[in-house]
Amino acid sequence: MHGVAGGVGTAAGQLARAAGAGAVYGVVSSRDEAGHALEHGYDEVFTTDAFPDDVRRATGGRGVDLVLGPVGGDTLRRGIDTPAVFGRLVSFGNASGAEPWRIGQAELRARGRSVAAFSILNPARSAPEALRAPTERAFRTGADGTVSLPVTAEFALSDAAEAHRPMGGARRPANCCCARPTEHGPYGARKCEPV
């Protein structure tokens, strides 16, 4: 998984572990972010500068079965060297803001690799009802303790725009909670009614 210090990466490591993954590897942009990932399901965490070699070393040259790529750009391009035979790379974001790239049969065929991509934005607009069940399952993993997402900042609902700054400013990890005031307190994560 690329970008494991953020909220999606934090959840993905724990979900992979809960699903029985034999080993879970993550990629971060700096060593400062590794500790957070190691606390949330990852066996080893590599930095973007050397992760393809690190993955090969960690897997004895085999590679991994699945690569999840929310970062895009050069990180995604270099990630195509990490799947095992019949492995898959799934691109679902472009946090890097880089131009999209293309890959063809020549790069994939030799090792039987495949690449998939998706964006949740189009189904959210065109078929929101199709997202209801997976969204409910995702929320249950938080409620039942399968996934723990530490709240690193809290904001009143009226300050929701301000809550986006830590998440977009590459200060990781940044998992923010926006909540309505309740009778128990102004808006604490343990005393709030999440929105």
CSV table of C-alpha atoms in Angstrom, one decimal:
chain,number,residue,atom,x,y,z
A,1,MET,CA,0.0,0.0,0.0
A,2,HIS,CA,1.3,3.4,-0.9
A,3,GLY,CA,0.7,6.5,1.2
A,4,VAL,CA,0.1,4.5,4.4
A,5,ALA,CA,0.4,7.4,6.9
A,6,GLY,CA,-2.9,8.8,5.9
A,7,GLY,CA,-6.4,7.8,6.8
A,8,VAL,CA,-7.0,5.3,4.0
A,9,GLY,CA,-3.6,3.7,4.5
A,10,THR,CA,-4.2,3.5,8.2
A,11,ALA,CA,-7.5,1.6,7.6
A,12,ALA,CA,-6.0,-0.6,4.7
A,13,GLY,CA,-3.3,-2.0,6.9
A,14,GLN,CA,-5.7,-3.1,9.6
A,15,LEU,CA,-8.2,-4.5,7.1
A,16,ALA,CA,-5.5,-6.5,5.3
A,17,ARG,CA,-4.4,-7.9,8.7
A,18,ALA,CA,-8.0,-8.7,9.7
A,19,ALA,CA,-8.6,-10.5,6.3
A,20,GLY,CA,-5.6,-12.8,7.0
A,21,ALA,CA,-2.9,-11.3,4.9
A,22,GLY,CA,0.4,-13.1,5.5
A,23,ALA,CA,2.4,-9.9,5.4
A,24,VAL,CA,1.4,-6.3,4.9
A,25,TYR,CA,3.9,-3.8,3.5
A,26,GLY,CA,3.5,0.0,3.3
A,27,VAL,CA,5.2,2.9,1.6
A,28,VAL,CA,5.6,6.4,3.1
A,29,SER,CA,7.3,9.5,1.8
A,30,SER,CA,9.5,9.9,4.9
A,31,ARG,CA,10.8,7.7,7.7
A,32,ASP,CA,9.0,10.1,10.2
A,33,GLU,CA,5.7,8.5,9.1
A,34,ALA,CA,6.7,4.9,9.5
A,35,GLY,CA,5.9,4.6,13.2
A,36,HIS,CA,2.3,5.4,12.7
A,37,ALA,CA,1.9,2.8,9.9
A,38,LEU,CA,3.7,0.1,12.0
A,39,GLU,CA,1.1,0.7,14.8
A,40,HIS,CA,-1.7,0.1,12.4
A,41,GLY,CA,-1.2,-3.3,10.8
A,42,TYR,CA,2.0,-3.0,8.7
A,43,ASP,CA,4.8,-5.5,9.1
A,44,GLU,CA,7.4,-3.4,7.3
A,45,VAL,CA,7.3,0.2,6.0
A,46,PHE,CA,9.5,1.5,3.2
A,47,THR,CA,10.2,4.9,1.8
A,48,THR,CA,9.2,6.0,-1.7
A,49,ASP,CA,12.9,6.4,-2.8
A,50,ALA,CA,13.7,2.6,-2.6
A,51,PHE,CA,10.5,0.7,-2.1
A,52,PRO,CA,10.6,-1.6,-5.2
A,53,ASP,CA,14.0,-3.0,-4.1
A,54,ASP,CA,12.8,-3.2,-0.5
A,55,VAL,CA,9.7,-5.1,-1.5
A,56,ARG,CA,11.8,-7.6,-3.5
A,57,ARG,CA,14.2,-8.0,-0.5
A,58,ALA,CA,11.3,-8.5,2.0
A,59,THR,CA,9.6,-11.1,-0.2
A,60,GLY,CA,12.7,-13.0,-1.3
A,61,GLY,CA,12.3,-11.7,-4.8
A,62,ARG,CA,8.7,-12.9,-5.2
A,63,GLY,CA,6.8,-9.6,-5.0
A,64,VAL,CA,3.4,-9.0,-3.5
A,65,ASP,CA,0.0,-10.2,-4.5
A,66,LEU,CA,-1.7,-6.8,-4.4
A,67,VAL,CA,-0.5,-3.2,-4.6
A,68,LEU,CA,-2.9,-0.4,-3.6
A,69,GLY,CA,-2.0,3.0,-5.1
A,70,PRO,CA,-3.7,6.2,-3.9
A,71,VAL,CA,-0.6,8.3,-4.7
A,72,GLY,CA,-0.3,8.1,-8.4
A,73,GLY,CA,2.6,9.6,-10.4
A,74,ASP,CA,6.0,8.2,-10.2
A,75,THR,CA,5.2,6.1,-7.1
A,76,LEU,CA,2.5,4.3,-9.0
A,77,ARG,CA,4.7,3.8,-12.1
A,78,ARG,CA,7.5,2.3,-9.9
A,79,GLY,CA,4.9,0.2,-8.1
A,80,ILE,CA,4.4,-1.9,-11.3
A,81,ASP,CA,7.7,-3.6,-10.5
A,82,THR,CA,6.4,-4.9,-7.1
A,83,PRO,CA,3.6,-7.4,-7.9
A,84,ALA,CA,4.3,-11.1,-7.9
A,85,VAL,CA,3.5,-13.3,-10.8
A,86,PHE,CA,-0.3,-12.9,-11.4
A,87,GLY,CA,-0.2,-10.0,-9.0
A,88,ARG,CA,-2.4,-6.9,-9.3
A,89,LEU,CA,-1.8,-3.1,-9.0
A,90,VAL,CA,-5.0,-1.1,-8.2
A,91,SER,CA,-4.9,2.7,-8.6
A,92,PHE,CA,-7.6,4.5,-6.8
A,93,GLY,CA,-6.2,8.0,-6.4
A,94,ASN,CA,-3.7,10.6,-7.5
A,95,ALA,CA,-2.6,12.4,-4.3
A,96,SER,CA,0.6,13.4,-6.1
A,97,GLY,CA,-1.4,15.5,-8.7
A,98,ALA,CA,0.7,14.0,-11.5
A,99,GLU,CA,-0.5,13.5,-15.0
A,100,PRO,CA,-2.1,10.1,-15.6
A,101,TRP,CA,0.2,7.5,-17.2
A,102,ARG,CA,-0.5,4.6,-19.5
A,103,ILE,CA,0.7,1.0,-19.3
A,104,GLY,CA,0.4,-1.7,-21.9
A,105,GLN,CA,0.7,-5.4,-22.4
A,106,ALA,CA,4.4,-5.3,-22.8
A,107,GLU,CA,5.0,-4.2,-19.2
A,108,LEU,CA,2.3,-6.6,-17.8
A,109,ARG,CA,2.4,-9.8,-19.9
A,110,ALA,CA,5.8,-11.3,-18.9
A,111,ARG,CA,4.7,-11.8,-15.3
A,112,GLY,CA,1.0,-12.1,-15.8
A,113,ARG,CA,0.4,-8.8,-13.9
A,114,SER,CA,-2.8,-6.8,-14.1
A,115,VAL,CA,-3.7,-3.2,-13.4
A,116,ALA,CA,-7.0,-1.9,-12.3
A,117,ALA,CA,-8.2,1.6,-11.6
A,118,PHE,CA,-11.3,3.2,-10.1
A,119,SER,CA,-12.6,6.4,-8.6
A,120,ILE,CA,-15.5,6.5,-6.1
A,121,LEU,CA,-16.6,9.9,-7.4
A,122,ASN,CA,-18.4,8.7,-10.5
A,123,PRO,CA,-20.4,5.9,-8.8
A,124,ALA,CA,-21.2,8.4,-6.0
A,125,ARG,CA,-22.9,10.6,-8.6
A,126,SER,CA,-24.4,8.0,-10.9
A,127,ALA,CA,-25.3,5.1,-8.6
A,128,PRO,CA,-25.1,6.2,-5.0
A,129,GLU,CA,-27.4,3.3,-3.9
A,130,ALA,CA,-24.7,0.9,-5.1
A,131,LEU,CA,-22.3,2.4,-2.5
A,132,ARG,CA,-24.7,2.0,0.5
A,133,ALA,CA,-23.8,-1.6,1.4
A,134,PRO,CA,-20.0,-1.2,1.1
A,135,THR,CA,-20.2,2.1,3.0
A,136,GLU,CA,-22.2,0.5,5.8
A,137,ARG,CA,-19.7,-2.4,6.0
A,138,ALA,CA,-16.8,0.2,6.2
A,139,PHE,CA,-18.5,2.0,9.1
A,140,ARG,CA,-19.1,-1.3,10.9
A,141,THR,CA,-15.3,-2.0,10.8
A,142,GLY,CA,-14.8,1.1,12.9
A,143,ALA,CA,-17.7,0.4,15.2
A,144,ASP,CA,-16.7,-3.2,15.9
A,145,GLY,CA,-13.0,-2.3,16.5
A,146,THR,CA,-11.6,-4.0,13.4
A,147,VAL,CA,-10.3,-0.6,12.3
A,148,SER,CA,-9.1,2.1,14.6
A,149,LEU,CA,-8.7,5.5,13.1
A,150,PRO,CA,-7.0,7.8,15.6
A,151,VAL,CA,-8.4,11.3,15.6
A,152,THR,CA,-5.4,13.7,15.4
A,153,ALA,CA,-7.4,16.9,15.3
A,154,GLU,CA,-11.0,18.0,16.3
A,155,PHE,CA,-13.1,20.8,14.8
A,156,ALA,CA,-16.5,22.2,15.3
A,157,LEU,CA,-18.8,21.5,12.4
A,158,SER,CA,-18.8,25.2,11.7
A,159,ASP,CA,-15.0,25.0,11.1
A,160,ALA,CA,-15.3,22.1,8.6
A,161,ALA,CA,-13.3,24.1,6.0
A,162,GLU,CA,-10.4,24.5,8.4
A,163,ALA,CA,-10.4,20.7,9.0
A,164,HIS,CA,-9.2,20.2,5.5
A,165,ARG,CA,-6.0,22.1,6.0
A,166,PRO,CA,-4.1,19.4,8.0
A,167,MET,CA,-5.3,16.7,5.6
A,168,GLY,CA,-4.2,18.5,2.5
A,169,GLY,CA,-1.0,20.0,3.8
A,170,ALA,CA,1.1,16.8,3.9
A,171,ARG,CA,1.2,16.8,7.7
A,172,ARG,CA,0.7,13.1,8.3
A,173,PRO,CA,-1.1,11.4,9.9
A,174,ALA,CA,-4.0,13.8,9.8
A,175,ASN,CA,-7.4,12.2,10.7
A,176,CYS,CA,-9.8,14.9,11.6
A,177,CYS,CA,-13.2,14.8,13.2
A,178,CYS,CA,-16.0,17.3,12.6
A,179,ALA,CA,-18.8,17.2,15.0
A,180,ARG,CA,-21.9,19.0,16.3
A,181,PRO,CA,-21.8,20.3,19.9
A,182,THR,CA,-23.6,17.9,22.4
A,183,GLU,CA,-24.8,18.3,25.9
A,184,HIS,CA,-21.6,16.4,27.0
A,185,GLY,CA,-19.2,19.0,25.7
A,186,PRO,CA,-18.3,21.3,22.9
A,187,TYR,CA,-17.0,18.8,20.4
A,188,GLY,CA,-14.7,16.1,21.7
A,189,ALA,CA,-14.1,12.9,19.8
A,190,ARG,CA,-15.4,10.9,22.7
A,191,LYS,CA,-18.2,13.4,23.5
A,192,CYS,CA,-19.3,14.3,19.9
A,193,GLU,CA,-22.0,13.3,17.6
A,194,PRO,CA,-20.0,12.7,14.4
A,195,VAL,CA,-21.4,14.0,11.1
